[in-house]
Short mmCIF file of C-alpha atoms in Angstrom, two decimals:
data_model
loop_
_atom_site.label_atom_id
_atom_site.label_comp_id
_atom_site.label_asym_id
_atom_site.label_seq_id
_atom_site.Cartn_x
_atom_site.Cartn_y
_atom_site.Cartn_z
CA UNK A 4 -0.33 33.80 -31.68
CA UNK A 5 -3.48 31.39 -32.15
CA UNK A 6 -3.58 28.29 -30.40
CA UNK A 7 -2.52 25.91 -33.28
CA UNK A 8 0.79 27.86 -33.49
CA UNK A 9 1.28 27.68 -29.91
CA UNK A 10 1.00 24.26 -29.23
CA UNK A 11 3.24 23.54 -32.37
CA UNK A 12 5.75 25.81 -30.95
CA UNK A 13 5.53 23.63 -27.76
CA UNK A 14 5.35 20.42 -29.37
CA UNK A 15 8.72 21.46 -31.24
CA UNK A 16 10.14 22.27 -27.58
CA UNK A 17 8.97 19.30 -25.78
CA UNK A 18 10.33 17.51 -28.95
CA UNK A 19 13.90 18.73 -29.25
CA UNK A 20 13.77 18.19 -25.46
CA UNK A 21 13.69 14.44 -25.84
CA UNK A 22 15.73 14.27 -28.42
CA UNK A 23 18.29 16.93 -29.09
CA UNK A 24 18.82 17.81 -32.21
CA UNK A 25 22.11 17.08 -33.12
CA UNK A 26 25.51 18.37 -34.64
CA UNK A 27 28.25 20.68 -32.96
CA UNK A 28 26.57 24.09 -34.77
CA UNK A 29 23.07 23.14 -33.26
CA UNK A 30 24.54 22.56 -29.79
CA UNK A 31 23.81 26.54 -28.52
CA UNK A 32 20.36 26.53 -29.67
CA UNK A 33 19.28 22.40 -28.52
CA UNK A 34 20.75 23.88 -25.30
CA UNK A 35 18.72 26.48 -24.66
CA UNK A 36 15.23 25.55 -25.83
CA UNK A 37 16.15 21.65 -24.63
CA UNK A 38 17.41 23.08 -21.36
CA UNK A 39 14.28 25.14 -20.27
CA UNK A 40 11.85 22.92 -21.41
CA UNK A 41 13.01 19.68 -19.75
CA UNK A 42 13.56 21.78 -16.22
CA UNK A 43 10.56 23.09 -16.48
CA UNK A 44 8.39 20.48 -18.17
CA UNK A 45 5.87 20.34 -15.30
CA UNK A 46 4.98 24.35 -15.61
CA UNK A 47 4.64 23.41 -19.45
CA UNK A 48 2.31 21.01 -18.89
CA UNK A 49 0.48 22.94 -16.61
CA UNK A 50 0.54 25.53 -19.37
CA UNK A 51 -0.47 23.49 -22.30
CA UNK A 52 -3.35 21.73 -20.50
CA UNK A 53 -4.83 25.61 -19.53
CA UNK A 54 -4.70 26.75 -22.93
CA UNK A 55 -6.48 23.82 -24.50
CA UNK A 56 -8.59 23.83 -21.53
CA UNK A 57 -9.30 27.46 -22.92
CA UNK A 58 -9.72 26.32 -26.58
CA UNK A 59 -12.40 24.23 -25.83
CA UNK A 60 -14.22 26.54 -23.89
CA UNK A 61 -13.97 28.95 -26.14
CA UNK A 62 -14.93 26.38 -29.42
CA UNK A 63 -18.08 25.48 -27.78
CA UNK A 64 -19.73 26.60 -31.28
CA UNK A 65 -17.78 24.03 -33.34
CA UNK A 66 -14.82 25.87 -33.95
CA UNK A 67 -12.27 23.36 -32.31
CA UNK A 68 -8.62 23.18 -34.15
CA UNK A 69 -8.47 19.27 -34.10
CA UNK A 70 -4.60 19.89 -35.17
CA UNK A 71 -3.64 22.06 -32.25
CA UNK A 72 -5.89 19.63 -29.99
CA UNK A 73 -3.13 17.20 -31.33
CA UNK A 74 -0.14 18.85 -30.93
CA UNK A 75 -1.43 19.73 -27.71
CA UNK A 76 -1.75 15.81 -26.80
CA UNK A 77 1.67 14.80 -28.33
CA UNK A 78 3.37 17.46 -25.95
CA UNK A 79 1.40 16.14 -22.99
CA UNK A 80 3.01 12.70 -23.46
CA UNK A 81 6.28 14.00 -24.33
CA UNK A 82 6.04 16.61 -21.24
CA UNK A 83 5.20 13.21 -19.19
CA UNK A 84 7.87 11.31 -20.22
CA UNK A 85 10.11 14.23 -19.83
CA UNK A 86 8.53 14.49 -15.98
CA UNK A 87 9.10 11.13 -15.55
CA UNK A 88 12.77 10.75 -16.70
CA UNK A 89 13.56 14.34 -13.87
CA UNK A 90 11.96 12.09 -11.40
CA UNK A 91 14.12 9.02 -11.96
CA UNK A 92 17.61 10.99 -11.15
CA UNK A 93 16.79 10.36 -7.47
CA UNK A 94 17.18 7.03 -8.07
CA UNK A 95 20.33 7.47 -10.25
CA UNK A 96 22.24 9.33 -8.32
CA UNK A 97 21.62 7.09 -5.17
CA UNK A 98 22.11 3.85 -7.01
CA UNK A 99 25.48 5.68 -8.14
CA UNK A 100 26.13 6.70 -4.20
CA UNK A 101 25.87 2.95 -3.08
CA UNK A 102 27.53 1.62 -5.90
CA UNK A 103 30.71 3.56 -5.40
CA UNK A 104 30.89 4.30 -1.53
CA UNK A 105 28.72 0.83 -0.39
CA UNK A 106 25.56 0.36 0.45
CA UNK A 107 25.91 0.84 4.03
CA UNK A 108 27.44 4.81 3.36
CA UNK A 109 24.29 6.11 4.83
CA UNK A 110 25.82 5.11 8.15
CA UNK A 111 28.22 7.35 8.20
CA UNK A 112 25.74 10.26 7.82
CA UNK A 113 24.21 11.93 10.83
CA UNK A 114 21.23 10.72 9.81
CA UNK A 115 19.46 8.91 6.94
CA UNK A 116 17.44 10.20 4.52
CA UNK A 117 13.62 10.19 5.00
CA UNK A 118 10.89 9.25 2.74
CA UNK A 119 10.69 13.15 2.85
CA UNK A 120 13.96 13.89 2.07
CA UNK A 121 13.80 11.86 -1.43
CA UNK A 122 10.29 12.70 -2.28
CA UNK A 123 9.79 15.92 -4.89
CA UNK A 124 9.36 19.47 -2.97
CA UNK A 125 6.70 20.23 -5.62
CA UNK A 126 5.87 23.53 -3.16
CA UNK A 127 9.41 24.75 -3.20
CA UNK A 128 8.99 24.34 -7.58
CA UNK A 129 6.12 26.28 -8.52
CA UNK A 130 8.73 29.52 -8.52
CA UNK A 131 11.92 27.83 -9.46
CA UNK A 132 13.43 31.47 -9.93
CA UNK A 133 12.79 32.39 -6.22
CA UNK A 134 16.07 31.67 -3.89
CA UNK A 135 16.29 32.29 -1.16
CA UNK A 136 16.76 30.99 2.36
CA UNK A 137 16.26 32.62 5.55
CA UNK A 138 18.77 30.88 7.24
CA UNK A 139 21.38 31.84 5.41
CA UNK A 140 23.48 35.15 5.36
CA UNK A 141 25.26 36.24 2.48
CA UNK A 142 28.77 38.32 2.43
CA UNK A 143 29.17 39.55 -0.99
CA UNK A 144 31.94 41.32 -3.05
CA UNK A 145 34.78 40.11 -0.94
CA UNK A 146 38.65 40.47 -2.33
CA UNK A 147 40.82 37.59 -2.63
CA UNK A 148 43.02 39.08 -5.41
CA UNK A 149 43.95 42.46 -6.87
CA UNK A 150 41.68 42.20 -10.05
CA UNK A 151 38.72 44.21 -9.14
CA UNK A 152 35.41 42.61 -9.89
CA UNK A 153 36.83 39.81 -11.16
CA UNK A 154 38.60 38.54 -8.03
CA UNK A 155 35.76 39.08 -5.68
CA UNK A 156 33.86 36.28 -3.85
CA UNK A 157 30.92 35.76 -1.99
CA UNK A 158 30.75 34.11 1.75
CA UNK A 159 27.52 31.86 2.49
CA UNK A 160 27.04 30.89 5.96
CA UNK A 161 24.26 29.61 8.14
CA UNK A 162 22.67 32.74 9.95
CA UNK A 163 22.74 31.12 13.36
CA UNK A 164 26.81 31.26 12.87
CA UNK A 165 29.35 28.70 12.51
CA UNK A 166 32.70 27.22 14.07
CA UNK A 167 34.61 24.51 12.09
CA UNK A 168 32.40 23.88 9.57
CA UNK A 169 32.69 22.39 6.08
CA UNK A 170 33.69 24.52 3.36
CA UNK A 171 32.90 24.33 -0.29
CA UNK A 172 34.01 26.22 -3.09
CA UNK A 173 31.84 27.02 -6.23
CA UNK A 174 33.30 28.10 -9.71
CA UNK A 175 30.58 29.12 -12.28
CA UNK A 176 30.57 28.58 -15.50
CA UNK A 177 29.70 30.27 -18.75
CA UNK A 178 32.46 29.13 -21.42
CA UNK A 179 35.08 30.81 -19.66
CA UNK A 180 34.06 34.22 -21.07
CA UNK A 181 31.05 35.28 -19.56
CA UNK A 182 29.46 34.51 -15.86
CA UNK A 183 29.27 35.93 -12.47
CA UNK A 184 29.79 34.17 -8.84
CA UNK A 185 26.14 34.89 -7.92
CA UNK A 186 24.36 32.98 -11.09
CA UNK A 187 24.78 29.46 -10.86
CA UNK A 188 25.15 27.18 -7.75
CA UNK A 189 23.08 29.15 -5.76
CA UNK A 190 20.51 26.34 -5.09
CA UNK A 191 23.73 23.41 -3.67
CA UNK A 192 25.23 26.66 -1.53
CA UNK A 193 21.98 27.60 -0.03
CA UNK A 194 21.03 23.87 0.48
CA UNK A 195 24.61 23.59 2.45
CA UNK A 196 25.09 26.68 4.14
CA UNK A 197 21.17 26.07 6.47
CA UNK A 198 22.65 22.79 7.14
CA UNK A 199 26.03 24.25 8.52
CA UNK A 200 28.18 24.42 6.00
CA UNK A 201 30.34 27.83 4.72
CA UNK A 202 30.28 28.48 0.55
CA UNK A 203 32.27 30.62 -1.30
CA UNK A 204 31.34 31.58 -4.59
CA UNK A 205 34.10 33.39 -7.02
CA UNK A 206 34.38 35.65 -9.92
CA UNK A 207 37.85 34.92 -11.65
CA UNK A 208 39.44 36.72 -15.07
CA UNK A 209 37.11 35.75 -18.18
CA UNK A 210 38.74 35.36 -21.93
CA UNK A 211 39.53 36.79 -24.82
CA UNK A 212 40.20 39.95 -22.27
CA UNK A 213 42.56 37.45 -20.01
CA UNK A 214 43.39 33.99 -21.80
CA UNK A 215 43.50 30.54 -20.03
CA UNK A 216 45.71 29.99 -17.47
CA UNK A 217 44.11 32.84 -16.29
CA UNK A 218 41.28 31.29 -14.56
CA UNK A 219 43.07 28.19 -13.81
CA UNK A 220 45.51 31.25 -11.62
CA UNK A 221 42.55 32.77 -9.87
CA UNK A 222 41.05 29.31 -8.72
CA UNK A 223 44.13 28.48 -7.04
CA UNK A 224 44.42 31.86 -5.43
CA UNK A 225 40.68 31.48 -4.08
CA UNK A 226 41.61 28.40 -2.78
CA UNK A 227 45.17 29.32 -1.09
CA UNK A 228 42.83 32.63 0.04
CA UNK A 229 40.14 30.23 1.86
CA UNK A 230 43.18 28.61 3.82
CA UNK A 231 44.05 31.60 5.14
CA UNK A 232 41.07 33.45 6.01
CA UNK A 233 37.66 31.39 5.66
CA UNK A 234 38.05 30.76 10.03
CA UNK A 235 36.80 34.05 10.53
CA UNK A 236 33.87 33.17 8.81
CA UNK A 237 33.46 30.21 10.99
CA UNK A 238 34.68 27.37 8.39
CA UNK A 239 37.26 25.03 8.64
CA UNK A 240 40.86 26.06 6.54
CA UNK A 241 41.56 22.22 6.45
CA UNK A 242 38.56 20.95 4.51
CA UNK A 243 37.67 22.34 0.85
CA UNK A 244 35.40 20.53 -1.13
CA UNK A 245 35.03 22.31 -4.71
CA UNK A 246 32.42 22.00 -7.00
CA UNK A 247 31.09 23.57 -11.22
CA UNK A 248 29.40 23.19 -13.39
CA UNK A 249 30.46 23.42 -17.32
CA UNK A 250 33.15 26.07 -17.29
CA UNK A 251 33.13 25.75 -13.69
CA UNK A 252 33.38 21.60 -14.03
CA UNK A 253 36.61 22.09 -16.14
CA UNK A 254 38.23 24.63 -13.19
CA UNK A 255 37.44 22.45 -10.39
CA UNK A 256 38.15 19.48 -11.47
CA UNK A 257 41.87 20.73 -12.92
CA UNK A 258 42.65 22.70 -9.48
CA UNK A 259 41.71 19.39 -7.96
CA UNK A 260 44.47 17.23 -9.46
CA UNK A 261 47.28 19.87 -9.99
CA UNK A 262 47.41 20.72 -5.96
CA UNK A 263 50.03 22.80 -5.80
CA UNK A 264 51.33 22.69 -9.15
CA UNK A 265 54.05 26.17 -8.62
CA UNK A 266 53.40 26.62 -12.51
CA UNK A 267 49.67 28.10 -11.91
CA UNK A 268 50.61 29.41 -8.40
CA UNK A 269 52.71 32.84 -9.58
CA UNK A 270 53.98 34.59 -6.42
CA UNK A 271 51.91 32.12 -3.88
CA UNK A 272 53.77 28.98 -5.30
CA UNK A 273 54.27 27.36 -1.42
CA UNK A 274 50.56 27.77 -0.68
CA UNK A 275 48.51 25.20 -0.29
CA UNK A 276 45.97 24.66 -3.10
CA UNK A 277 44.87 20.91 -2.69
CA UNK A 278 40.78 20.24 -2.23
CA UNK A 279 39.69 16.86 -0.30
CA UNK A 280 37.17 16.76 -3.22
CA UNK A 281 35.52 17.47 -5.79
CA UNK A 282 31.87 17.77 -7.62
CA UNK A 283 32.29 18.46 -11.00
CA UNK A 284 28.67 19.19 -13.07
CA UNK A 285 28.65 18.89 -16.97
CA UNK A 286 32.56 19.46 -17.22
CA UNK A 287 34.53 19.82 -19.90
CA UNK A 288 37.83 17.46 -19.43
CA UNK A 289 39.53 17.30 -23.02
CA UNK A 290 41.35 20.39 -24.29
CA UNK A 291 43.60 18.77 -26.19
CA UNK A 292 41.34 16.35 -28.26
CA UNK A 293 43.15 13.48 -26.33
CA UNK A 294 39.86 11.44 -25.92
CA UNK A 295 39.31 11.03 -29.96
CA UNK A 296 36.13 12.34 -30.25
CA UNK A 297 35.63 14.85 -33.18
CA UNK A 298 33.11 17.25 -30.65
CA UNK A 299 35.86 17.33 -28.26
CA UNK A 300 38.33 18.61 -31.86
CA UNK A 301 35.75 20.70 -32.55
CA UNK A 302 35.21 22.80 -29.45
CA UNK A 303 39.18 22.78 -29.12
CA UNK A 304 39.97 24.11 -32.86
CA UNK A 305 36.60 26.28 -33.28
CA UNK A 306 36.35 27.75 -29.80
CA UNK A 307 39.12 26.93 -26.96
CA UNK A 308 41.87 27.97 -29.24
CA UNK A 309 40.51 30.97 -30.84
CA UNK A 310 38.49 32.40 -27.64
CA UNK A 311 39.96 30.87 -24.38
CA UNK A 312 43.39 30.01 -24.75
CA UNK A 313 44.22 32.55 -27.74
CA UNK A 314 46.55 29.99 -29.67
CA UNK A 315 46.46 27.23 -31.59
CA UNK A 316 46.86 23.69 -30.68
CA UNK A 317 49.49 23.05 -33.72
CA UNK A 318 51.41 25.82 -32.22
CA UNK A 319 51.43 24.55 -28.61
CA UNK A 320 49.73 21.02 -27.80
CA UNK A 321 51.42 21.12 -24.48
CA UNK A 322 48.95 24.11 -23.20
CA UNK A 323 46.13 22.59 -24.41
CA UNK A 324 46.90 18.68 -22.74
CA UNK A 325 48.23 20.80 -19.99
CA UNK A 326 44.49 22.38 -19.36
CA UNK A 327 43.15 18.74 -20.02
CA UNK A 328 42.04 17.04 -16.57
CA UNK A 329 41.77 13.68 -18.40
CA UNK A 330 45.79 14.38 -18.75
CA UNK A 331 46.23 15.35 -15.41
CA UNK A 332 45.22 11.79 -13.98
CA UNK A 333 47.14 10.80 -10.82
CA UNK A 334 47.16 7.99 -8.31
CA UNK A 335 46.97 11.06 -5.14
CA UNK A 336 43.51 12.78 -6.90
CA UNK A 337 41.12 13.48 -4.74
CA UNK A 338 37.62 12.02 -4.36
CA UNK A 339 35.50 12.70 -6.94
CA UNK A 340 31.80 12.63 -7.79
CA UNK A 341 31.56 13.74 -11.69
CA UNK A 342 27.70 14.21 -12.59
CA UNK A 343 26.70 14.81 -16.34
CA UNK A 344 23.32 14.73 -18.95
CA UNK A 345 22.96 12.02 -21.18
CA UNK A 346 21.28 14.68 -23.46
CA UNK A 347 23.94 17.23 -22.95
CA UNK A 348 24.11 19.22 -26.35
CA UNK A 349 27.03 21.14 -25.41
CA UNK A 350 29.70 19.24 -23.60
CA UNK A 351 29.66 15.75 -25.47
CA UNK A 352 28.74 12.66 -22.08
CA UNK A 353 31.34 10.96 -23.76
CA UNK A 354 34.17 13.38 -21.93
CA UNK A 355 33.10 12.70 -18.44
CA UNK A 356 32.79 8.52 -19.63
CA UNK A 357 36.13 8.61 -20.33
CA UNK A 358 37.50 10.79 -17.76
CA UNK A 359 35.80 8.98 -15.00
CA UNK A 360 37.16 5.84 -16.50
CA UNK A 361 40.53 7.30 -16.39
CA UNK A 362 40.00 7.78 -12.88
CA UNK A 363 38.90 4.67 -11.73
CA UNK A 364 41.84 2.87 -13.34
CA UNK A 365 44.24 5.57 -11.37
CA UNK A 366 42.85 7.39 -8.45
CA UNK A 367 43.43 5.64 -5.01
CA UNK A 368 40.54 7.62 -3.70
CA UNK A 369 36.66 7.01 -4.44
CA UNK A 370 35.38 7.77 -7.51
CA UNK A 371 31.32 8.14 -8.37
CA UNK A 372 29.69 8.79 -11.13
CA UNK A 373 25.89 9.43 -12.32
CA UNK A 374 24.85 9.88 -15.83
CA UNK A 375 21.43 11.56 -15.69
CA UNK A 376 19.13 10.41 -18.31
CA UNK A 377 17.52 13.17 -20.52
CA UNK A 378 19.25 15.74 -18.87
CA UNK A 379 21.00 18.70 -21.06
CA UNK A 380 23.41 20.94 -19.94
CA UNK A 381 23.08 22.87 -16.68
CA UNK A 382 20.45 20.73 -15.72
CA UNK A 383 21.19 22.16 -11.74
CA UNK A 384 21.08 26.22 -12.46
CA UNK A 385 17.65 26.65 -10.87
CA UNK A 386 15.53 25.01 -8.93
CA UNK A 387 13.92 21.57 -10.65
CA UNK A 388 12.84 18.39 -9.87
CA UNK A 389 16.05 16.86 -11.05
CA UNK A 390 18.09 19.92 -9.59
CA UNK A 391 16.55 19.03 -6.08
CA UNK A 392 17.10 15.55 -5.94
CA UNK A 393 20.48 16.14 -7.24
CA UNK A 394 21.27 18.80 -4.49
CA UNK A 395 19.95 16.37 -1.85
CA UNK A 396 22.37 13.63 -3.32
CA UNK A 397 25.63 16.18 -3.39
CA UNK A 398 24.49 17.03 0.14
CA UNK A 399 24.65 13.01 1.04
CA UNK A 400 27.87 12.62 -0.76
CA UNK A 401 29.37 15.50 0.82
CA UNK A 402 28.26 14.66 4.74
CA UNK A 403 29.36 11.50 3.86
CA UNK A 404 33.11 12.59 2.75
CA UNK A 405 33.32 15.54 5.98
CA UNK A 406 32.24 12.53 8.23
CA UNK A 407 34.66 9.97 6.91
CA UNK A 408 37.24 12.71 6.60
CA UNK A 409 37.20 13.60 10.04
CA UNK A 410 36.74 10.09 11.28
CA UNK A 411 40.51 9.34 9.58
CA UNK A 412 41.57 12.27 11.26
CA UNK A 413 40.51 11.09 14.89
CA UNK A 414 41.74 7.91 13.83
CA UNK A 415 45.67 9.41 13.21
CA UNK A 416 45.44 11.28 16.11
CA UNK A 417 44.64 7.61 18.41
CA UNK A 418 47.50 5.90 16.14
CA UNK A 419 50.02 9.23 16.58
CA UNK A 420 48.55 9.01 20.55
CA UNK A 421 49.37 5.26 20.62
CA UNK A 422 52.81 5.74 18.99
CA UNK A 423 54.06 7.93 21.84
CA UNK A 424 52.30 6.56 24.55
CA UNK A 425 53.36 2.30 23.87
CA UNK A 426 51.69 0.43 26.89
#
């Protein structure tokens, strides 16, 4: 491929990048080449300025492609901005922090973040595919249910051990038909587990072979599964946090408000399955076409019915709204902290707009939200300079909830203390 064509071929990239291109059949394939590009924007700079850098080396006789020298200059900028607008989701996501929790929320955290802690880890980026940590010891291929591969979960836990520590649970995504527990989250999980915290990562029963509730089933079962076992790992049974993306968003974000709900809990009905919160990336919240958006109709008529749930919504509405969290809206949900792309080709922003809205005029609990701008669809899969700030905020959010959790808890036991001891 000459160097015209391959700085057209980036140019196109680095376009569709900034600007999707749009329409529900284009979705898959804005995705992907929209996806890569914009995580990885700085290694295609650094790419595009070596091979020009290479043209002109090589053109010293006067045989310089002016047009691919343009191309090359338009992808620059657009590579740039694209930099640029990765750079700005610290500030997003912490301007969404404060907003929601206060400004003073830092407090609460055993320490605040440093200059350090907010700046890019540009060394950590050059190989965003290399993951690994030390620190951290892995259990894999761990039962919590009786459906081979598919109920098998992975344990993440600091390597110097762990007693009563903070547990989160991570449900990968992949359209509810494809996926594995050890592609997607890894990033959050190994951030977490060398800062003390136990992950668990889960496989669960993938459509057409095993329609929705299904997954929904398995969830629960990890959850009531982590309640009864996830000591011996050295976490804490009484504090779940759960956290997906895409897929993954839509599971852990509908375990979160139907706690306990006997109707997805066949055989472990009295088990506990509530979360103290939730992180839901790039989610998909409407089944049911509830929020009136014709890519939420769509992806319900032309995919959810005919792949996931294996029925049409004419024929039952009530499974569909039932699998909708935006229908599943109570005053007792659970914190939340819904994150989403405002360039999102896939799942339409508008979904998590209105379900966050839903939730603020409900939930009792706290409720934050940060729309990242330019970001597509599993913006967070590998390490990225928006993947890394956003890790660092999760991490912030989360120390902040396990802090204020257990602060409420000291605070019952003094008032329960008080209550039987009256001066």
């Amino acid at each position: 491929m000459g160097f015209r064509r391959r700085q057209l071929v980036t140019a196109a990239l680095t376009a569709n990048a900034v600007r999707p291109l749009p329409g529900f059949r284009t979705g898959i394939p804005a995705f992907f080449a929209g996806w890569l590009s914009g995580e990885l924007a700085p290694h295609l700079l650094a790419a595009t300025a070596a091979d020009s850098l290479a043209h002109l080396t090589r053109a010293r006789g006067g045989r310089r492609d002016p047009l691919g020298l343009a191309l090359a200059g338009l992808s620059t900028a657009g590579l740039g901005f694209l930099i640029a607008q990765s750079r700005r989701s610290q500030e997003i996501a912490e301007g969404a922090l404060s907003e929601a929790l206060g400004h003073d929320y830092q407090d609460v955290l055993d320490a605040p973040p440093t200059p350090a802690d907010l700046a890019v880890p540009w060394r950590s980026l050059v190989n965003p595919f290399r993951n690994t940590a030390a620190d951290v010891v892995v259990e894999r291929d761990i039962a919590y249910n009786d459906h081979g591969k598919r109920g098998f979960l992975d344990v993440y836990r600091p390597a110097a051990g762990a007693e009563g520590a903070p547990v989160l649970l991570q449900v990968h995504g992949g359209g509810w038909t494809i996926g594995n527990k050890d592609q997607q989250g890894l990033p959050l999980m190994r951030h977490l587990a060398a800062k003390g915290w136990v992950c668990v990562a889960i496989n669960y029963r993938l459509a057409p072979r095993d329609a929705f509730p299904a997954h929904i089933v398995d969830v629960k079962q990890a959850i009531a599964w982590i309640r009864r076992h996830i000591a011996a790992y050295g976490g804490d049974p009484t504090y779940l946090a759960i956290t997906g993306g895409s897929a993954g968003g839509h599971l852990c974000s509908l375990a979160a408000l139907t706690a306990d709900d006997p109707t997805w809990q066949p055989g472990f009905e009295d088990a506990d399955t509530s979360v103290q919160c939730a992180v839901p990336h790039y989610g998909v919240y409407d089944f049911a076409g509830a929020s009136g958006l014709r890519s939420a109709e769509l992806m319900r008529d032309r995919f959810l019915a005919p792949r996931v749930l294996k029925r049409s919504f004419r024929d039952d509405p009530a499974e569909f709204k039932a699998a909708s969290p935006l229908l599943r809206i109570t005053p007792s949900a659970p914190d939340f902290f819904v994150l989403h792309g405002s360039h999102d080709s896939l799942v339409d922003v508008r979904q998590a707009r209105q379900f966050v809205e839903r939730l603020k005029e409900t939930s009792e609990q706290s409720v934050v939200y940060a729309e990242l701008p330019g970001a597509q669809h599993a913006f967070d899969v590998f390490p990225s300079i928006r993947s890394a700030h956003i890790v660092r905020a999760i991490d912030r959010y989360l120390h902040w909830h396990w802090n204020t959790w257990r602060a409420g808890l000291d605070h019952e036991a003094e008032l329960s203390e008080e209550s039987q001891n009256p001066a």
